[in-house]
Structures are given as C-alpha cells and as structure tokens.
Amino acid sequence: MEGAGARSTTPGGLGCAGPEEARGWLCPEHSDRPAELFCRRCRRCVCALCPVLGAHRGHPVGLAQEEAAHVQKLIQECLQQLETKKQHQVGNITQIEDAAEKLKAHAESSKTWLTDKFTELRLLLDEEEMLAKKFIDKNMQGALQVYREQVESCRKQIDVMGSLSSRVWGISQEPNPVQLLQAYTATEQEMKQHASLGELSHPVPLSFEPIKSFFKGLVEAMQSTFQTPLDVRLKENINCQLSGSSSTTLGTLLKTSPSPERSLFLKCKTPGVERRWRGWEGQVQGGKSNESPPPPRFLLKRPNLCFGFFKNFY
Ligand SMILES: [Zn+2]
Ligand SMILES: [Zn+2]
C-alpha cells in the first residue's frame, strides 16, 4: 500500500483513467478508497466518497473508466481532425502551387498576346504613315502638274507676244505711210488685245498642315492616354469593371470553410452521448442514493468535456 499511496499523491489529469490504472490509484483524501471517479470541475480522479462527503461535494463527477473511454473517443476525433486539417493544408499547398503555375503560364501567354497586338498596332501605324506620305505625294504631284501646265501656258504667251513684237517692230520700220497704216490696221485688233497688262500668277502654296494637324492630334491623344498610369486606365475601362478583374486584389485566395470542427462539435451534442451520461447518472443515483442523495446540480449537469477539447479549433 506504500507504493500505491505514493502513486496516489499525484492523481488527476486525464491520463489516470485507464481501466487497470484506475484500480491502482487511491483517493488523496480517502486513502483507503480507489480513485474511481473523475471530478469534472477539478479535473482530477477522486473516490466515490468525495462528491458526497469530501472536498468535491456537489461537483459533477463521472466514472473514471467511462470518462477515459469518452476522452479516448475525443482524442481519436481530435487526431482524425488534425489529420484532416493537415491534409487540407497539403491540399492548399497543391492548389496554390497549381495556381502559381497556371498564373505563370497565363502571364506568358498574355505577354505573347500583347506582343502580337503591339506588332499589329505598329504595322497599322506603319501603314498609316505610308498612306499619309502617299497622300502628300499624290497632292504634291497634282499641284506640280497644274504648275507645269501654267508654266507651259506662260511660255506659249511669251512666244505669241514675241512674234507680235517682231511684226509690230517690222511695221514701225515701214517708211511708206500708206503701207504703214495698212499694216497697222491689219494688226490693230491683235495689238489692242495686249493693251492691258496680263494677269500675274501667284500659285497658292499647297498646304499639308491639315494632315500634320490630324496626326499631331492623334499623337497628343495617345500621349495623353499613356500619361495616365496603366492600372488607373484599366480601372476606368468599363469592360474591366464589368468583369471585376481589376478590383481583385493581387494574390487573393478564395477561402471556403468545410467547418469539420463544427460537425465534431455537434457530435458532442448527439443524443447517444447524452444518453450515455444520463445512464451513468441514473446508475450512480441508484447505487449511492441510500447513503446520501446527490445534489440536484449533479443530476442536471451535462458533460462539457468537448468544449475544452475543441475550443482551440475555434
Ligand atoms: Zn475521496
Ligand atoms: Zn472537485
């Protein structure tokens, strides 16, 4: 009994409630009685007298063996829960790594797409530049043709006037007045046609300012657009707003909760468990009531071990 007594100095805790061990432990208060009950308030093993007469009077107690069996069940559930949660975390890592790989591939394909689009844009701009230059060339050639025709016309008039000048000068050299008058009257109409000074041609210079102005505006519009930071522009883009992609924070993870903890918590409240406790209470009440009836609280108290066990999961 010496050895058993020494062991009984440290009873309590959930580990003391094994079926074989329970018989070996003695009550620290009533050293001749085995610590076969578990005080749920003090969290230690006590003897059958303790909840009736001793320091644990009125405390909710349970059979150590049944308590241990129940605790074993909770431990197994806890281990299973931990394993499930571990698997969830492993699954999370797989999901995130998979998402990272997909993201990298998506980023690469998006950049390739951008390369194509910008190449397309450059080709469009090159084509536009070529068309604008062609437009200038075509208009210049048209105007030059008109200028050449005018120069040709001027030369013809010079020739006509040169020929007339020669003839008129010839008439002026006529010594015979009758001959001179005859020659003059024959040329008079032609000479009168040149009485007034001819028109002076001032070619209106062809202006390419409109086309320059158009492309200046286009460049300024693009510069103005590009001055705004890209992320701001994307937010302003209606399509982006509709798809909601721009409002998503970088690296956001969508979290769903399967809440297995909740289902375990509900298990603690299952009628089966409650029936078991009620059965034990009836047994104790029936067995010990002849000595001293347990306090009413003892009967009403429901087991709440599961709260302590799983509170860390919440
Ligand atoms: Zn005792
Ligand atoms: Zn107690």
Coordinates of C-alpha atoms and ligand atoms in Angstrom, one line a residue:
M1 CA 0.0 0.0 0.0
E2 CA 3.0 2.2 0.5
G3 CA 3.7 2.2 -3.2
A4 CA 0.1 2.7 -4.1
G5 CA -0.1 5.5 -1.6
A6 CA 2.9 7.2 -3.2
R7 CA 1.2 7.0 -6.6
S8 CA -2.0 8.4 -5.2
T9 CA -0.2 11.6 -4.3
T10 CA -0.3 12.6 -8.0
P11 CA -3.7 11.5 -9.2
G12 CA -5.7 13.6 -11.6
G13 CA -5.4 14.6 -15.1
L14 CA -7.0 12.8 -18.0
G15 CA -4.2 10.2 -18.3
C16 CA -5.1 8.5 -15.0
A17 CA -8.3 7.0 -16.1
G18 CA -7.2 3.7 -17.8
P19 CA -9.2 0.7 -16.6
E20 CA -6.2 -1.1 -15.0
E21 CA -4.7 2.2 -13.7
A22 CA -8.0 3.4 -12.1
R23 CA -8.0 0.4 -9.8
G24 CA -4.4 1.1 -8.7
W25 CA -4.9 4.8 -7.9
L26 CA -6.0 5.8 -4.4
C27 CA -8.0 8.9 -3.4
P28 CA -5.7 11.6 -2.0
E29 CA -8.4 12.5 0.6
H30 CA -9.7 9.0 1.4
S31 CA -6.5 6.9 1.1
D32 CA -8.3 3.6 1.6
R33 CA -10.6 4.2 -1.4
P34 CA -9.7 3.8 -5.0
A35 CA -9.9 6.9 -7.1
E36 CA -12.5 5.5 -9.5
L37 CA -14.4 8.7 -10.3
F38 CA -13.3 11.8 -12.2
C39 CA -14.2 15.3 -10.9
R40 CA -15.0 17.3 -14.0
R41 CA -14.8 20.6 -12.2
C42 CA -11.3 19.9 -10.6
R43 CA -10.1 17.8 -13.5
R44 CA -8.8 15.0 -11.3
C45 CA -9.6 11.5 -10.2
V46 CA -11.4 11.1 -6.8
C47 CA -13.1 8.3 -4.9
A48 CA -16.8 7.7 -4.6
L49 CA -17.0 9.4 -1.3
C50 CA -15.5 12.7 -2.5
P51 CA -18.5 14.0 -4.4
V52 CA -20.8 13.1 -1.5
L53 CA -18.8 14.0 1.6
G54 CA -15.3 15.3 0.7
A55 CA -13.8 18.3 -0.9
H56 CA -15.6 17.5 -4.2
R57 CA -19.1 17.6 -2.6
G58 CA -21.6 18.6 -5.2
H59 CA -19.0 18.6 -8.0
P60 CA -20.1 16.9 -11.3
V61 CA -18.3 13.6 -11.5
G62 CA -18.1 10.6 -13.9
L63 CA -16.8 7.1 -13.7
A64 CA -13.1 7.3 -14.4
Q65 CA -13.3 4.3 -16.8
E66 CA -16.2 5.8 -18.8
E67 CA -14.7 9.2 -18.7
A68 CA -11.4 7.8 -20.0
A69 CA -13.3 5.9 -22.8
H70 CA -15.1 9.1 -23.7
V71 CA -11.8 11.1 -23.6
Q72 CA -10.2 8.4 -25.8
K73 CA -13.0 8.9 -28.3
L74 CA -12.4 12.7 -28.2
I75 CA -8.7 12.1 -28.6
Q76 CA -9.3 9.9 -31.6
E77 CA -11.6 12.5 -33.1
C78 CA -9.0 15.2 -32.4
L79 CA -6.3 13.1 -34.1
Q80 CA -8.6 12.5 -37.1
Q81 CA -9.4 16.2 -37.2
L82 CA -5.8 17.1 -37.1
E83 CA -5.0 14.7 -39.9
T84 CA -7.9 16.0 -41.9
K85 CA -6.7 19.6 -41.3
K86 CA -3.2 18.6 -42.2
Q87 CA -4.5 17.1 -45.5
H88 CA -6.4 20.3 -46.1
Q89 CA -3.2 22.3 -45.7
V90 CA -1.4 19.9 -48.1
G91 CA -4.3 20.3 -50.5
N92 CA -4.0 24.1 -50.1
I93 CA -0.3 24.0 -51.0
T94 CA -1.1 21.8 -54.1
Q95 CA -3.9 24.2 -55.1
I96 CA -1.7 27.3 -54.6
E97 CA 1.3 25.8 -56.4
D98 CA -1.1 24.7 -59.2
A99 CA -2.5 28.3 -59.3
A100 CA 1.0 29.7 -59.4
E101 CA 2.0 27.5 -62.4
K102 CA -1.2 28.4 -64.2
L103 CA -0.6 32.1 -63.4
K104 CA 2.9 32.0 -64.8
A105 CA 1.6 30.3 -68.0
H106 CA -1.2 32.8 -68.2
A107 CA 1.2 35.7 -67.8
E108 CA 3.4 34.3 -70.5
S109 CA 0.6 33.8 -72.9
S110 CA -0.8 37.3 -72.1
K111 CA 2.6 38.8 -72.9
T112 CA 2.8 36.9 -76.2
W113 CA -0.7 38.2 -76.9
L114 CA 0.5 41.7 -76.2
T115 CA 3.5 41.3 -78.5
D116 CA 1.1 40.3 -81.3
K117 CA -1.2 43.2 -80.6
F118 CA 1.6 45.7 -80.5
T119 CA 3.1 44.3 -83.6
E120 CA -0.3 44.7 -85.2
L121 CA -0.5 48.2 -83.9
R122 CA 3.0 49.0 -85.3
L123 CA 2.0 47.6 -88.7
L124 CA -1.2 49.7 -88.6
L125 CA 0.9 52.8 -87.8
D126 CA 3.5 52.0 -90.5
E127 CA 0.6 51.6 -93.0
E128 CA -1.0 54.8 -91.8
E129 CA 2.4 56.6 -92.1
M130 CA 2.8 55.2 -95.6
L131 CA -0.7 56.2 -96.6
A132 CA -0.3 59.8 -95.2
K133 CA 3.0 60.2 -97.1
K134 CA 1.3 58.8 -100.2
F135 CA -1.5 61.3 -99.7
I136 CA 1.1 64.2 -99.6
D137 CA 2.9 62.8 -102.7
K138 CA -0.3 62.5 -104.7
N139 CA -1.4 66.0 -103.8
M140 CA 2.0 67.4 -104.5
Q141 CA 2.2 65.7 -107.9
G142 CA -1.3 67.0 -108.8
A143 CA -0.3 70.6 -107.8
L144 CA 3.1 70.3 -109.7
Q145 CA 1.2 69.1 -112.8
V146 CA -1.0 72.3 -112.6
Y147 CA 2.1 74.4 -112.1
R148 CA 3.8 72.8 -115.1
E149 CA 0.7 73.5 -117.3
Q150 CA 0.7 77.1 -116.1
V151 CA 4.4 77.5 -116.9
E152 CA 3.7 76.0 -120.4
S153 CA 0.9 78.4 -120.9
C154 CA 3.1 81.4 -119.9
R155 CA 5.8 80.2 -122.3
K156 CA 3.2 80.0 -125.1
Q157 CA 2.0 83.5 -124.4
I158 CA 5.7 84.7 -124.4
D159 CA 6.1 83.1 -127.8
V160 CA 2.9 84.7 -129.1
M161 CA 4.0 88.1 -127.7
G162 CA 7.5 87.7 -129.1
S163 CA 6.1 87.0 -132.6
L164 CA 3.7 90.0 -132.3
S165 CA 6.6 92.3 -131.1
S166 CA 8.6 91.3 -134.2
R167 CA 5.7 92.0 -136.5
V168 CA 4.9 95.3 -134.8
W169 CA 8.5 96.3 -134.8
G170 CA 8.6 95.5 -138.6
I171 CA 5.6 97.7 -139.2
S172 CA 7.3 100.6 -137.3
Q173 CA 10.2 100.4 -139.8
E174 CA 7.8 100.9 -142.8
P175 CA 8.9 104.2 -144.5
N176 CA 5.7 104.4 -146.6
P177 CA 2.9 106.0 -144.5
V178 CA 0.2 104.2 -146.6
Q179 CA 1.9 100.9 -146.2
L180 CA 2.4 101.5 -142.5
L181 CA -1.2 102.4 -141.9
Q182 CA -2.4 99.4 -143.9
A183 CA -0.1 97.1 -142.0
Y184 CA -1.1 98.7 -138.6
T185 CA -4.9 98.4 -139.2
A186 CA -4.4 94.8 -140.1
T187 CA -2.6 94.1 -136.8
E188 CA -4.6 96.7 -134.7
Q189 CA -7.0 94.2 -133.2
E190 CA -4.2 91.9 -132.2
M191 CA -2.3 94.8 -130.6
K192 CA -5.4 96.0 -128.7
Q193 CA -5.7 92.6 -127.1
H194 CA -2.4 93.3 -125.4
A195 CA -3.3 96.8 -124.4
S196 CA -3.8 95.8 -120.8
L197 CA -1.2 94.1 -118.7
G198 CA -1.7 90.4 -118.4
E199 CA -2.5 88.6 -115.1
L200 CA 0.3 87.8 -112.7
S201 CA 0.2 84.2 -111.5
H202 CA 0.8 83.7 -107.8
P203 CA 0.5 80.0 -107.2
V204 CA -1.3 79.3 -103.9
P205 CA 1.1 77.1 -102.0
L206 CA -0.4 73.7 -101.3
S207 CA -0.6 73.2 -97.5
F208 CA -0.1 69.9 -95.8
E209 CA -0.9 71.5 -92.4
P210 CA -4.3 69.7 -92.1
I211 CA -2.8 66.2 -92.3
K212 CA 0.0 67.3 -89.9
S213 CA -2.6 68.7 -87.6
F214 CA -4.6 65.5 -87.8
F215 CA -1.7 63.3 -86.8
K216 CA -0.5 65.8 -84.2
G217 CA -3.9 65.4 -82.5
L218 CA -3.7 61.6 -82.8
V219 CA -0.2 61.6 -81.2
E220 CA -1.3 64.0 -78.4
A221 CA -4.3 61.9 -77.7
M222 CA -2.2 58.8 -77.3
Q223 CA 0.4 60.7 -75.2
S224 CA -2.4 62.0 -73.0
T225 CA -3.7 58.4 -72.6
F226 CA -0.3 56.9 -71.9
Q227 CA 0.4 59.6 -69.3
T228 CA -2.3 58.1 -67.0
P229 CA -0.8 55.1 -65.2
L230 CA -1.9 51.8 -66.7
D231 CA -3.6 50.5 -63.6
V232 CA -5.8 53.7 -63.4
R233 CA -6.7 53.3 -67.1
L234 CA -7.6 49.7 -66.6
K235 CA -9.9 50.6 -63.7
E236 CA -11.5 53.3 -65.8
N237 CA -12.1 50.7 -68.6
I238 CA -15.7 49.7 -68.4
N239 CA -15.0 46.2 -69.6
C240 CA -12.6 45.6 -66.8
Q241 CA -15.1 46.9 -64.3
L242 CA -17.7 44.6 -65.6
S243 CA -15.5 41.6 -65.4
G244 CA -14.4 42.6 -61.9
S245 CA -10.8 41.5 -62.6
S246 CA -9.3 44.9 -61.9
S247 CA -11.0 45.1 -58.4
T248 CA -9.4 41.8 -57.4
T249 CA -6.5 42.2 -55.0
L250 CA -3.3 40.7 -56.1
G251 CA -2.8 37.1 -54.9
T252 CA -6.3 36.9 -53.4
L253 CA -7.2 33.4 -52.3
L254 CA -10.8 32.4 -52.2
K255 CA -11.4 30.8 -48.8
T256 CA -14.2 28.3 -48.2
S257 CA -14.8 26.6 -44.9
P258 CA -15.9 23.0 -44.8
S259 CA -16.1 23.5 -41.0
P260 CA -15.5 19.9 -39.9
E261 CA -14.9 21.4 -36.4
R262 CA -18.5 22.4 -36.3
S263 CA -19.6 18.9 -37.2
L264 CA -17.4 17.5 -34.5
F265 CA -18.8 20.0 -32.1
L266 CA -22.3 18.8 -33.0
K267 CA -21.2 15.2 -32.4
C268 CA -20.6 16.1 -28.8
K269 CA -24.2 17.0 -28.6
T270 CA -25.6 13.9 -30.2
P271 CA -28.3 12.1 -28.2
G272 CA -26.2 9.0 -27.9
V273 CA -23.6 10.7 -25.8
E274 CA -26.2 12.4 -23.7
R275 CA -28.0 9.1 -23.2
R276 CA -24.7 7.5 -22.0
W277 CA -24.2 10.2 -19.4
R278 CA -27.8 10.1 -18.3
G279 CA -27.5 6.3 -17.9
W280 CA -24.4 6.7 -15.7
E281 CA -26.1 9.4 -13.6
G282 CA -29.0 7.1 -13.0
Q283 CA -26.7 4.3 -12.0
V284 CA -24.8 6.4 -9.5
Q285 CA -28.0 7.9 -8.2
G286 CA -29.5 4.4 -7.8
G287 CA -26.3 2.9 -6.2
K288 CA -25.4 5.7 -3.8
S289 CA -28.8 7.3 -3.0
N290 CA -29.3 5.2 0.1
E291 CA -26.3 6.9 1.7
S292 CA -26.7 10.4 0.6
P293 CA -28.7 11.7 -2.3
P294 CA -26.6 13.7 -4.8
P295 CA -27.2 17.4 -5.0
P296 CA -29.7 18.4 -7.8
R297 CA -26.9 20.1 -9.8
F298 CA -25.1 16.8 -10.1
L299 CA -28.1 15.4 -11.9
L300 CA -28.7 18.4 -14.2
K301 CA -25.1 19.0 -15.2
R302 CA -24.4 17.9 -18.7
P303 CA -20.9 16.8 -19.8
N304 CA -18.9 19.6 -21.4
L305 CA -15.5 18.0 -22.0
C306 CA -15.8 18.5 -25.7
F307 CA -15.8 22.3 -25.2
G308 CA -12.4 22.2 -23.5
F309 CA -11.0 19.8 -26.1
F310 CA -12.1 21.7 -29.2
K311 CA -12.0 25.3 -28.1
N312 CA -8.6 25.6 -29.6
F313 CA -10.0 24.9 -33.0
Y314 CA -12.3 27.9 -33.0
Ligands
ZN1 ZN -12.1 10.5 -1.8
ZN2 ZN -13.9 18.5 -7.5

